[in-house]
């Protein structure tokens, strides 16, 4: 019996051993290249029961992708055994052997709370079902000597657990106890130790309750922690971190505590409690005990449950929900080493709660939300990385895809799977670029590979592009440029194992188009090897280019100017009443003269423009802020929509929203409430996307539909697109691969593979990526 999936490093073999005993099965279990292989001998009924229980009771972190059962010759096996892995050194085995980090399991939590247990209140408790994995691995195979736990020789008790097949800690590589394992220390900002072990924990809890700001070393890096109910503490944190408005994640002890802060569906609860433990975006309850500064200007709040024993203990000590946000200054990578944290965070934190288990690989918290009843991962990092993604077609040679510019992740394609690396961040400074390069090097080492093909975005100025070209030159291998939105659609296809072609809606803020303009409102007829641009959004000039992203009133002005033939009723709109007329006039001249006003097709820019108009918000502190506020404001019950046009007299067709802009302004002038107008705008965009798909399907056939790009993190847009296309189309939204630029590297990898193996003579019509 061969079980494939996430079955190594998750307590699978001891589990199989126990179930075999209970079912009177003899034979053996081992890890191998494909997962776990079991040779089982017993009575037919017992074998059936064995198989059923393996599936039904599997360890919480195990995932079965395939279970293959085949008869084997009978054998007089005396008992059931866990046998050593076969073929060590075979790189195929090593590839699957480093699991993602796992949230603390219920058994370990019970021990943590049990005064009679030797691990009572011990913050580094773990077992084969839980604990750090990827973040402590230094190399392969995933074995204690090649983790940062190598520094802690096992005490006799822990060694016995580690070596006993029936024990929950059998081959739990980070196994530790208070006698032999890591310990906490509380440090002053200068690095002077103030307390250690349990005293450090208690003092840290008191400091948090007193409104202090702490750096807390977690699994994949440091968090900045403070009392989430204290307006003062939150304001201090923001001021010191220079993070003025981006939402801060809040950690709560359990689902009940989460429920007290946000409206949760069953799917939200399941996602919050999953072993991956992402930050989950949910609608905040009002009035809220949380400080208003946690997530200004959005009705959502990012909640997460504790995933390490330290978090459980700290929350209990502090006795309140805690802000737990990545410890970095603005856009730098998350701090993950003690000395580095003291140096970089000295100006932010009052105290440092550190420990002596080193973090080898930084890994930010993942972020997810429920869209259309299912989890959608927006930032895929801790808990998901380095889980393999099955490849739609075998990679004929190792591919390294370097991702995009913002929210960068990279991807390595090898054999029949692809691995996305951890969230790197925006590749805009030296620290992030170094973090990118070292993360690439490390994953190459873990996979024991080196690329034979590079994939990159078409944008010539992206640092990821420069890296790809440099690396390709160094290694003397080809590099394939992949169009941004083609990569988005291909990522969606790969996630769902689609062969293509598909109708791919790729809606986002921006991506480099081969014509030099910025794309982002695209409908592509796409396969892996190529695509055809069927339709796009009528472009808007972005006055001041990137400045327009931070000042969406400029985009709104461009949309109004276009819709009202240069004579929009600006004076009547609250948005423009608050702006200096001279500045408005200047920007208007830029737009009309085409001065520093590149054309952009991005749907994200339309959400910015509508958000600015409807909510009267001229400026965004970060990209997408106003668009997200517009989604948050939309009345869930409102189903009205504005008119739009599809100009199909050209190629690609153009989605023209000028009629919608005129109707929206009419609504605003008539005093329609913002929630209704925000909802109507969403309904319009969803209806327009669906209309494009239906029209394309009439000409090209009823193909599967893939919706990708950052706009499809917008739950209202995604859900209403489904509503508009059901039941006539199969529509694929993203799940565990981010629809935004964090998922793009996967698409680049599969496109590069397809392009590089395709015979140019055989390529179907349409553009090569
Ligand atoms: Zn455990
Ligand atoms: Zn021990």
XYZ file of C-alpha atoms and ligand atoms in Angstrom:
771
model
C 0.000 0.000 0.000
C 1.542 3.314 -1.062
C 0.284 6.557 0.431
C 1.295 9.735 -1.287
C 0.857 13.274 -0.001
C 2.065 15.028 3.122
C 2.937 11.905 5.093
C 6.514 12.416 6.300
C 7.447 14.320 9.445
C 3.817 14.342 10.540
C 3.685 11.289 12.806
C 2.555 8.895 10.114
C 4.700 5.844 10.875
C 3.938 5.612 14.634
C 0.282 6.113 13.758
C 0.383 3.256 11.228
C 2.145 1.130 13.837
C -0.608 1.743 16.419
C -3.447 1.102 13.973
C -1.748 -2.090 12.773
C -1.603 -3.326 16.365
C -5.277 -2.528 16.909
C -6.286 -4.303 13.691
C -4.122 -7.451 14.178
C -1.993 -6.591 11.136
C 1.571 -7.840 10.665
C 4.135 -6.396 8.268
C 6.065 -3.140 8.048
C 5.930 0.556 7.233
C 8.648 2.777 5.810
C 9.195 6.211 4.317
C 10.214 6.126 0.708
C 10.559 8.304 -2.323
C 6.850 8.581 -2.921
C 5.634 8.952 0.645
C 4.871 6.053 2.945
C 4.765 2.389 1.904
C 3.048 -0.237 4.031
C 3.287 -3.992 3.561
C 0.416 -5.452 5.520
C -0.552 -9.102 6.162
C -3.726 -10.202 7.874
C -7.266 -11.487 7.497
C -9.241 -9.752 4.729
C -11.689 -8.153 7.181
C -8.802 -6.921 9.334
C -7.066 -5.470 6.279
C -10.249 -3.627 5.327
C -10.595 -2.241 8.841
C -6.904 -1.259 8.810
C -7.259 0.672 5.579
C -10.448 2.376 6.712
C -8.890 3.529 9.985
C -5.753 4.803 8.271
C -7.902 7.137 6.230
C -10.371 8.056 8.946
C -8.024 8.685 11.884
C -4.914 9.960 10.151
C -2.675 12.448 12.021
C -3.972 16.017 11.900
C -1.159 17.278 9.701
C -1.160 14.360 7.270
C -2.708 14.809 3.860
C -3.362 11.878 1.561
C -3.208 12.809 -2.110
C -3.379 9.203 -3.295
C -3.642 5.771 -1.716
C -2.634 2.916 -3.992
C -3.387 -0.626 -2.850
C -1.988 -3.732 -4.578
C -1.888 -7.373 -3.458
C 1.505 -8.825 -2.497
C 2.529 -12.466 -1.825
C 1.773 -13.680 1.698
C 4.670 -13.715 4.111
C 4.946 -15.057 7.656
C 5.775 -11.681 9.211
C 6.026 -12.143 13.000
C 4.809 -8.664 13.966
C 4.444 -5.104 12.671
C 7.545 -2.935 12.425
C 8.691 0.516 11.516
C 11.694 -0.011 9.271
C 14.357 2.443 8.221
C 13.824 4.484 5.123
C 15.008 2.804 1.986
C 17.438 4.291 -0.453
C 18.738 7.136 1.677
C 20.696 9.358 -0.609
C 18.124 8.997 -3.327
C 17.279 12.612 -3.848
C 13.686 11.795 -4.721
C 13.137 10.803 -1.127
C 14.836 13.853 0.268
C 12.635 16.082 -1.778
C 9.536 15.214 0.134
C 11.136 15.009 3.532
C 11.092 18.532 4.953
C 7.578 19.283 6.095
C 6.015 22.640 6.862
C 5.842 23.904 10.441
C 2.874 22.529 12.362
C 0.694 24.133 15.030
C 0.828 22.656 18.532
C -1.310 19.518 18.762
C -3.975 18.822 21.444
C -1.832 16.172 23.172
C 1.049 18.596 23.615
C -1.353 21.298 24.836
C -2.661 18.903 27.484
C 0.883 18.247 28.681
C 1.611 21.967 28.686
C -1.314 22.519 31.072
C -0.679 19.490 33.297
C 1.280 20.378 36.468
C 2.258 16.724 36.882
C 3.857 16.537 33.430
C 7.550 17.212 32.989
C 6.691 19.515 30.101
C 4.261 21.613 32.165
C 4.595 25.213 30.922
C 7.535 24.259 28.723
C 7.409 26.580 25.657
C 9.253 24.225 23.299
C 7.069 21.155 23.669
C 6.418 19.288 20.425
C 5.879 15.810 19.026
C 5.602 14.044 15.682
C 2.233 15.704 15.170
C 3.394 19.249 15.773
C 6.241 21.697 16.104
C 8.809 23.517 14.002
C 10.016 21.837 10.809
C 10.954 23.953 7.787
C 12.115 26.917 9.871
C 14.703 24.865 11.802
C 15.944 22.669 8.932
C 19.534 23.283 7.845
C 19.782 20.594 5.227
C 18.485 17.276 4.079
C 17.564 14.670 5.127
C 15.271 16.233 7.699
C 16.989 14.720 10.711
C 17.908 16.243 14.041
C 21.641 16.724 13.275
C 20.647 18.846 10.290
C 18.313 21.112 12.243
C 19.005 23.941 14.660
C 18.081 21.427 17.404
C 21.476 19.775 16.872
C 22.773 22.134 19.547
C 20.637 20.375 22.171
C 21.724 16.780 22.893
C 18.732 14.694 23.935
C 18.499 13.751 27.606
C 17.968 10.007 28.322
C 14.181 10.445 28.696
C 13.815 12.351 25.436
C 16.096 9.904 23.670
C 13.933 6.999 24.791
C 10.837 8.777 23.435
C 12.656 9.531 20.213
C 13.658 5.896 19.729
C 10.440 4.164 20.751
C 8.206 3.426 17.749
C 5.013 3.505 19.791
C 5.857 6.846 21.365
C 4.234 10.070 20.172
C 7.734 11.504 19.932
C 9.257 8.718 17.853
C 11.578 10.552 15.486
C 10.143 13.933 16.443
C 13.300 15.736 15.332
C 12.803 18.863 17.497
C 11.913 16.783 20.582
C 12.908 18.597 23.763
C 12.110 18.960 27.436
C 13.082 21.430 30.171
C 16.120 19.284 31.008
C 17.717 19.178 27.580
C 15.938 21.684 25.335
C 15.921 25.413 24.579
C 14.919 28.078 27.089
C 13.471 31.568 27.200
C 15.287 34.723 28.199
C 13.841 38.186 28.629
C 16.203 40.913 27.490
C 16.309 44.670 27.904
C 16.691 46.645 24.650
C 20.463 46.811 25.179
C 20.604 43.023 25.416
C 20.984 42.736 29.203
C 19.199 39.619 30.528
C 16.371 40.439 32.918
C 14.922 36.990 33.617
C 14.943 33.501 32.205
C 12.724 30.411 31.857
C 9.317 30.689 33.516
C 10.192 33.982 35.207
C 10.866 35.467 31.757
C 7.478 34.292 30.565
C 5.628 35.714 33.565
C 7.430 39.021 33.396
C 6.757 39.277 29.652
C 3.060 38.646 30.269
C 2.912 41.370 32.908
C 4.721 43.811 30.629
C 2.199 43.166 27.860
C -0.672 43.722 30.280
C 1.027 46.998 31.256
C 0.946 48.228 27.668
C 4.571 47.523 26.807
C 5.759 46.516 23.336
C 7.649 43.243 23.112
C 9.652 41.518 20.447
C 8.735 37.838 20.699
C 10.734 35.181 18.900
C 8.373 32.714 17.253
C 8.749 29.938 14.691
C 9.647 31.804 11.530
C 10.772 35.122 12.928
C 10.103 37.777 15.535
C 6.710 39.285 16.209
C 6.040 42.670 17.671
C 3.473 42.091 20.395
C 1.317 44.423 22.430
C -2.093 44.606 24.096
C -4.588 44.661 21.212
C -7.257 46.293 23.384
C -5.092 49.250 24.344
C -5.412 52.233 22.006
C -2.280 53.701 23.534
C -0.126 50.605 23.080
C -1.295 50.193 19.475
C -0.662 53.854 18.691
C 2.831 53.627 20.199
C 3.599 50.519 18.175
C 2.464 52.179 14.958
C 4.439 55.314 15.640
C 7.633 53.400 16.412
C 7.212 50.989 13.514
C 6.285 53.692 10.991
C 3.346 51.556 9.978
C 0.601 54.078 9.985
C -2.419 52.255 8.641
C -1.683 48.703 7.512
C -3.843 46.327 9.537
C -2.183 44.548 12.469
C -2.869 40.872 13.106
C -4.378 39.895 16.460
C -3.681 36.588 18.191
C -6.362 35.140 20.448
C -6.171 31.999 22.604
C -8.956 29.982 20.979
C -11.974 29.963 18.680
C -14.300 31.321 21.360
C -12.066 34.313 21.818
C -11.954 34.770 18.039
C -15.713 34.556 17.886
C -15.955 37.365 20.435
C -14.045 39.671 18.092
C -15.344 38.738 14.633
C -18.289 37.181 12.835
C -17.106 33.715 11.844
C -18.566 31.110 9.538
C -17.804 27.411 9.954
C -15.275 27.761 7.133
C -13.583 30.651 8.973
C -13.347 28.576 12.144
C -11.917 25.625 10.272
C -9.306 27.829 8.602
C -8.347 29.510 11.881
C -7.858 26.151 13.600
C -6.086 24.424 10.684
C -2.540 23.143 11.311
C -1.250 25.868 9.003
C -2.691 28.518 11.360
C -2.800 31.443 8.957
C -3.951 34.923 9.843
C -7.621 34.858 8.826
C -9.442 37.980 7.694
C -12.963 38.182 9.072
C -15.562 40.853 9.698
C -14.988 42.589 13.023
C -17.813 42.701 15.556
C -18.973 46.170 16.466
C -18.579 47.564 19.014
C -15.205 45.927 19.374
C -13.012 45.569 22.449
C -10.065 45.920 20.071
C -8.291 49.249 19.779
C -9.631 51.138 16.759
C -6.057 51.546 15.528
C -5.726 47.797 14.851
C -7.284 48.025 11.398
C -8.410 51.531 10.539
C -10.677 52.045 7.542
C -11.597 48.411 7.047
C -14.355 46.379 8.659
C -12.104 43.323 8.561
C -9.701 42.167 11.210
C -6.891 39.638 10.821
C -7.099 37.027 13.571
C -4.880 34.063 14.279
C -4.740 31.334 16.848
C -1.542 30.404 18.701
C 0.636 27.940 16.807
C 3.554 27.484 19.186
C 3.411 26.544 22.883
C 5.075 29.860 23.686
C 2.089 31.705 22.192
C -0.390 29.712 24.273
C 1.554 30.456 27.442
C 2.097 34.115 26.650
C -1.569 34.745 25.840
C -2.565 33.107 29.114
C -0.087 35.268 31.030
C -1.160 38.488 29.334
C -4.851 37.625 29.637
C -5.938 39.606 26.568
C -5.768 39.467 22.760
C -2.330 40.437 21.516
C -1.179 42.254 18.433
C 1.257 39.882 16.699
C 2.731 41.586 13.699
C 5.892 40.773 11.764
C 8.866 42.387 13.427
C 10.332 44.641 10.807
C 10.610 48.274 9.973
C 8.156 49.122 7.199
C 9.135 46.982 4.216
C 12.239 45.175 5.441
C 12.237 41.393 5.889
C 11.097 39.965 9.213
C 13.822 39.801 11.878
C 14.734 36.243 12.847
C 18.021 36.185 14.742
C 18.525 37.383 18.318
C 21.393 39.782 17.682
C 19.758 41.114 14.538
C 16.478 41.691 16.381
C 18.209 43.611 19.159
C 19.947 45.760 16.614
C 17.043 46.419 14.271
C 14.186 46.569 16.755
C 15.903 48.410 19.592
C 13.976 51.588 18.844
C 10.636 49.818 18.701
C 10.550 47.406 21.635
C 10.588 47.804 25.379
C 11.582 44.174 25.939
C 12.741 41.137 23.969
C 11.443 37.653 24.722
C 13.996 35.435 23.007
C 15.185 31.849 23.166
C 18.210 29.837 22.138
C 16.633 27.674 19.437
C 17.798 29.291 16.244
C 15.525 29.996 13.319
C 17.257 28.838 10.167
C 14.781 30.129 7.592
C 12.601 33.143 8.105
C 8.984 32.508 7.337
C 6.249 35.098 7.874
C 2.755 34.220 8.986
C 0.478 33.255 6.138
C -2.692 35.260 5.451
C -5.961 33.776 4.230
C -9.660 34.472 4.042
C -12.746 32.550 3.116
C -14.089 33.376 -0.341
C -17.171 31.644 -1.723
C -17.118 29.319 1.263
C -13.567 28.094 0.716
C -10.135 29.115 1.986
C -8.181 31.488 -0.212
C -4.552 31.982 0.756
C -3.417 35.546 0.111
C 0.077 35.215 1.552
C 1.454 31.689 1.436
C 4.286 31.215 3.872
C 4.612 29.624 7.344
C 2.532 26.444 7.608
C 2.248 25.983 3.816
C 5.906 26.239 2.783
C 7.597 24.007 1.611
C 4.614 21.820 0.743
C 4.919 20.569 -2.835
C 2.360 21.491 -5.475
C 1.758 18.662 -7.980
C 2.832 19.829 -11.422
C 0.409 19.713 -14.356
C 3.216 18.314 -16.522
C 6.554 16.870 -15.526
C 9.390 19.385 -15.370
C 11.875 18.046 -17.869
C 14.636 20.041 -16.239
C 14.800 21.989 -12.990
C 13.167 25.422 -13.315
C 13.679 28.405 -11.046
C 10.947 31.035 -11.393
C 11.841 34.335 -9.790
C 8.368 35.791 -9.214
C 7.278 39.392 -9.468
C 8.276 42.561 -7.692
C 5.814 43.063 -4.861
C 4.907 40.313 -2.386
C 7.605 38.219 -3.989
C 7.847 34.489 -3.701
C 9.899 32.255 -5.960
C 9.257 28.749 -7.192
C 11.342 25.718 -8.050
C 9.891 23.166 -10.467
C 11.459 19.740 -10.283
C 10.208 16.387 -11.517
C 6.509 16.107 -10.962
C 6.112 18.924 -8.434
C 6.736 22.592 -7.774
C 7.825 24.243 -4.529
C 6.973 27.834 -3.734
C 9.398 29.499 -1.345
C 8.371 31.609 1.640
C 6.999 35.132 1.375
C 9.938 37.448 0.701
C 8.185 40.813 0.492
C 8.629 43.729 -1.848
C 11.937 43.525 -3.713
C 12.727 47.173 -3.222
C 15.713 47.276 -0.907
C 18.991 45.529 -0.274
C 17.790 43.566 2.764
C 14.869 42.062 0.865
C 17.008 41.239 -2.147
C 19.538 39.468 0.064
C 16.734 37.622 1.781
C 15.430 36.553 -1.651
C 18.813 35.278 -2.789
C 19.549 33.356 0.389
C 16.050 31.817 0.428
C 16.544 30.656 -3.177
C 19.933 29.170 -2.323
C 18.504 27.368 0.697
C 15.556 25.813 -1.118
C 17.885 24.707 -3.913
C 19.989 23.032 -1.251
C 16.984 21.367 0.385
C 15.847 20.052 -2.978
C 19.419 19.225 -3.970
C 18.991 20.918 -7.280
C 20.254 23.734 -9.392
C 18.204 25.347 -12.144
C 18.634 24.457 -15.796
C 16.009 27.004 -16.827
C 15.127 30.420 -15.416
C 11.739 32.101 -15.585
C 11.045 35.774 -14.900
C 8.578 38.580 -15.389
C 8.761 40.658 -18.575
C 9.260 43.871 -16.604
C 12.816 44.935 -17.406
C 13.202 46.905 -14.168
C 12.167 44.276 -11.655
C 15.019 43.155 -9.428
C 13.699 39.608 -9.832
C 14.160 39.939 -13.607
C 17.684 41.246 -13.171
C 18.488 38.375 -10.834
C 17.123 35.815 -13.310
C 19.118 37.197 -16.210
C 22.291 37.382 -14.163
C 21.879 33.855 -12.831
C 21.093 32.503 -16.303
C 24.255 34.114 -17.653
C 26.325 32.732 -14.788
C 25.020 29.222 -15.264
C 24.903 29.433 -19.048
C 21.256 28.416 -19.178
C 18.217 29.893 -20.935
C 15.853 32.380 -19.312
C 12.212 32.673 -20.325
C 10.273 35.908 -19.840
C 6.674 35.199 -18.885
C 3.953 37.799 -19.253
C 2.584 38.745 -15.839
C -1.083 37.930 -16.423
C -0.335 34.790 -18.357
C 1.613 33.687 -15.270
C -1.382 34.495 -13.037
C -3.714 32.385 -15.157
C -1.174 29.569 -15.453
C -0.809 29.542 -11.659
C -4.568 29.046 -11.387
C -4.490 26.312 -14.017
C -1.606 24.541 -12.275
C -3.259 24.766 -8.879
C -6.328 23.010 -10.234
C -4.469 20.613 -12.502
C -6.141 22.000 -15.649
C -4.647 21.103 -19.001
C -5.989 24.142 -20.802
C -6.947 25.968 -22.779
C -8.974 28.095 -20.393
C -10.619 31.466 -20.378
C -8.450 33.298 -17.883
C -9.578 36.477 -16.186
C -6.455 38.158 -14.841
C -7.423 41.265 -12.917
C -4.932 43.069 -10.768
C -3.256 46.398 -10.165
C -0.467 46.284 -12.666
C 1.721 44.019 -14.764
C 4.028 44.678 -17.672
C 2.421 44.216 -21.071
C 4.478 43.368 -24.157
C 3.153 46.579 -25.744
C 4.826 48.593 -22.982
C 1.576 49.588 -21.281
C 0.483 48.361 -17.902
C -2.002 45.489 -18.138
C -4.353 44.219 -15.474
C -7.931 43.940 -16.733
C -7.324 40.995 -19.027
C -9.322 38.148 -20.414
C -6.885 35.649 -21.922
C -7.465 32.504 -23.896
C -4.602 30.658 -22.287
C -2.704 27.418 -22.344
C 0.619 26.868 -20.636
C 2.703 27.568 -23.713
C 0.912 30.672 -24.916
C -2.074 32.932 -24.752
C -4.245 35.231 -26.770
C -5.439 38.526 -25.313
C -9.181 38.463 -25.950
C -10.276 41.496 -23.989
C -8.996 44.223 -21.716
C -10.242 47.170 -19.738
C -10.302 50.580 -21.343
C -7.066 52.109 -20.043
C -6.757 55.077 -17.724
C -3.860 57.495 -17.645
C -2.066 57.349 -14.284
C -0.997 60.905 -13.599
C 2.401 60.714 -11.953
C 2.596 56.932 -12.520
C 3.214 55.348 -9.076
C 2.000 58.507 -7.349
C -1.460 57.730 -8.702
C -1.435 54.432 -6.803
C -0.981 56.325 -3.518
C -3.345 59.107 -4.603
C -6.350 57.362 -6.128
C -8.114 60.710 -6.561
C -5.855 61.136 -9.604
C -7.216 57.930 -11.097
C -10.748 59.008 -10.260
C -10.117 62.301 -12.040
C -8.879 60.466 -15.126
C -11.944 58.217 -15.131
C -14.304 61.186 -14.720
C -12.573 63.217 -17.402
C -12.920 60.313 -19.792
C -16.538 59.545 -18.903
C -17.761 63.146 -19.055
C -15.752 64.195 -22.121
C -13.590 66.564 -20.163
C -16.426 68.266 -18.256
C -17.074 66.227 -15.077
C -19.075 67.845 -12.250
C -16.079 67.984 -9.919
C -17.426 70.774 -7.692
C -20.396 68.626 -6.765
C -18.284 65.697 -5.595
C -17.098 65.637 -1.968
C -13.797 64.009 -3.007
C -12.749 67.059 -4.996
C -14.116 69.664 -2.611
C -11.347 68.652 -0.201
C -8.502 69.028 -2.701
C -6.593 72.202 -3.614
C -8.006 73.375 -6.986
C -4.543 74.203 -8.306
C -3.375 70.640 -7.695
C -6.478 69.243 -9.406
C -5.883 71.511 -12.375
C -2.230 70.489 -12.612
C -3.076 66.808 -12.596
C -5.777 67.393 -15.161
C -3.236 68.989 -17.481
C -0.902 66.033 -16.967
C -3.704 63.658 -17.913
C -4.741 65.562 -21.002
C -1.207 66.250 -22.166
C -0.139 62.683 -21.503
C 2.713 64.024 -19.388
C 4.133 61.332 -17.073
C 0.759 59.610 -17.321
C 1.262 56.051 -18.532
C -1.807 54.162 -19.643
C -2.950 51.393 -17.315
C -5.535 48.682 -17.943
C -5.530 47.396 -14.372
C -8.904 46.620 -12.817
C -7.324 47.398 -9.451
C -6.996 51.012 -10.515
C -10.744 51.144 -11.221
C -11.464 49.906 -7.705
C -9.121 52.617 -6.405
C -10.915 55.264 -8.447
C -14.369 54.144 -7.367
C -13.236 53.896 -3.750
C -11.892 57.426 -3.850
C -15.149 58.733 -5.340
C -17.590 56.794 -3.203
C -15.779 57.080 0.124
C -14.282 60.522 -0.483
C -10.801 59.132 0.167
C -8.144 60.933 -1.815
C -5.126 59.029 -0.569
C -4.047 55.459 0.164
C -1.315 54.670 2.655
C -0.595 51.408 0.889
C -1.542 49.881 -2.438
C -5.088 48.606 -2.533
C -6.127 50.254 0.734
C -8.947 52.298 -0.775
C -10.088 49.380 -2.927
C -10.285 47.181 0.158
C -12.218 49.871 1.997
C -14.676 49.952 -0.915
C -15.225 46.209 -0.643
C -15.694 46.557 3.090
C -18.265 49.305 2.620
C -20.392 47.420 0.072
C -23.933 46.600 1.218
C -24.201 42.769 1.113
C -27.890 42.866 0.125
C -27.662 45.394 -2.720
C -27.843 43.791 -6.191
C -28.213 46.803 -8.483
C -25.589 47.354 -11.197
C -24.551 50.139 -13.549
C -24.419 49.877 -17.336
C -21.205 49.145 -19.239
C -20.219 48.569 -22.858
C -18.111 45.960 -24.563
C -16.478 47.318 -27.677
C -15.896 44.216 -29.785
C -15.044 46.130 -32.934
C -11.386 45.901 -32.010
C -8.900 43.311 -30.871
C -8.615 42.877 -28.008
C -12.162 43.828 -27.119
C -12.423 46.721 -24.726
C -14.522 46.790 -21.607
C -15.743 50.382 -21.403
C -16.840 51.534 -17.945
C -17.674 55.104 -18.897
C -21.445 54.492 -18.704
C -20.906 53.032 -15.218
C -18.914 56.068 -14.094
C -21.683 58.392 -15.272
C -24.353 56.364 -13.481
C -22.250 56.142 -10.326
C -21.790 59.919 -10.256
C -25.513 60.382 -10.797
C -26.127 58.116 -7.799
C -23.702 60.107 -5.655
C -25.230 63.407 -6.699
C -28.669 62.061 -5.872
C -27.435 61.269 -2.378
C -27.390 57.479 -2.654
C -25.737 55.935 0.432
C -22.098 54.884 0.011
C -22.741 51.197 0.884
C -25.292 50.941 -1.939
C -23.029 52.658 -4.469
C -20.025 50.549 -3.418
C -22.122 47.406 -3.860
C -23.410 48.511 -7.272
C -19.865 49.116 -8.447
C -18.883 45.568 -7.421
C -21.994 44.157 -9.098
C -21.069 46.043 -12.260
C -17.542 44.698 -12.426
C -18.701 41.144 -11.708
C -21.403 41.406 -14.373
C -18.936 42.874 -16.864
C -16.391 40.109 -16.251
C -19.115 37.513 -16.714
C -20.342 39.196 -19.903
C -16.820 39.081 -21.347
C -16.541 35.401 -20.507
C -19.923 34.573 -22.069
C -19.077 36.450 -25.221
C -15.683 34.755 -25.483
C -17.277 31.369 -24.901
C -19.710 31.945 -27.763
C -16.769 32.333 -30.128
C -14.196 30.017 -28.579
C -16.306 27.392 -26.856
C -17.360 26.813 -23.281
C -13.954 26.454 -21.690
C -13.190 26.312 -17.980
C -12.778 29.766 -16.441
C -9.819 30.677 -14.216
C -10.025 33.870 -12.162
C -6.657 35.130 -10.973
C -4.863 38.338 -10.023
C -5.022 40.342 -6.838
C -8.559 41.624 -7.528
C -9.890 38.152 -6.835
C -8.890 38.482 -3.199
C -11.957 40.684 -3.198
C -14.596 38.292 -1.893
C -17.529 40.308 -3.199
C -16.115 40.407 -6.727
C -15.159 36.723 -6.742
C -18.431 35.511 -5.263
C -20.549 37.595 -7.597
C -18.531 36.451 -10.604
C -19.369 32.888 -9.603
C -22.993 33.926 -9.139
C -23.086 35.418 -12.625
C -21.481 32.444 -14.368
C -23.064 29.549 -12.488
C -24.210 27.039 -13.487
C -23.109 27.430 -17.116
C -19.354 27.542 -16.492
C -16.825 25.751 -14.358
C -15.104 28.644 -12.595
C -11.832 28.090 -10.744
C -10.837 30.525 -8.012
C -7.531 30.162 -6.237
C -7.257 28.168 -3.003
C -3.860 27.572 -1.440
C -1.947 29.423 -4.177
C -2.324 33.196 -3.830
C -4.266 34.942 -6.621
C -1.972 37.958 -6.175
C 1.677 38.308 -7.055
C 2.614 35.849 -4.291
C 1.388 33.042 -6.559
C 2.854 34.231 -9.809
C 6.136 32.284 -9.586
C 4.250 28.997 -9.904
C 2.704 30.231 -13.139
C 6.070 31.379 -14.433
C 7.570 27.960 -13.726
C 4.908 25.964 -15.560
C 4.836 28.384 -18.495
C 8.623 28.305 -18.861
C 8.539 24.510 -18.795
C 5.845 24.425 -21.485
C 7.476 27.062 -23.688
C 10.902 25.436 -23.486
C 9.664 22.021 -24.536
C 7.318 23.070 -27.270
C 8.330 22.570 -30.857
C 8.028 26.048 -32.380
C 6.471 24.563 -35.520
C 3.689 23.027 -33.472
C 2.751 26.106 -31.535
C -0.872 27.082 -32.019
C -1.781 30.570 -33.121
C -1.601 33.238 -30.529
C 1.107 34.925 -28.619
C 3.977 33.176 -27.011
C 4.465 34.246 -23.475
Zn 2.315 17.555 19.665
Zn 14.880 16.030 27.423
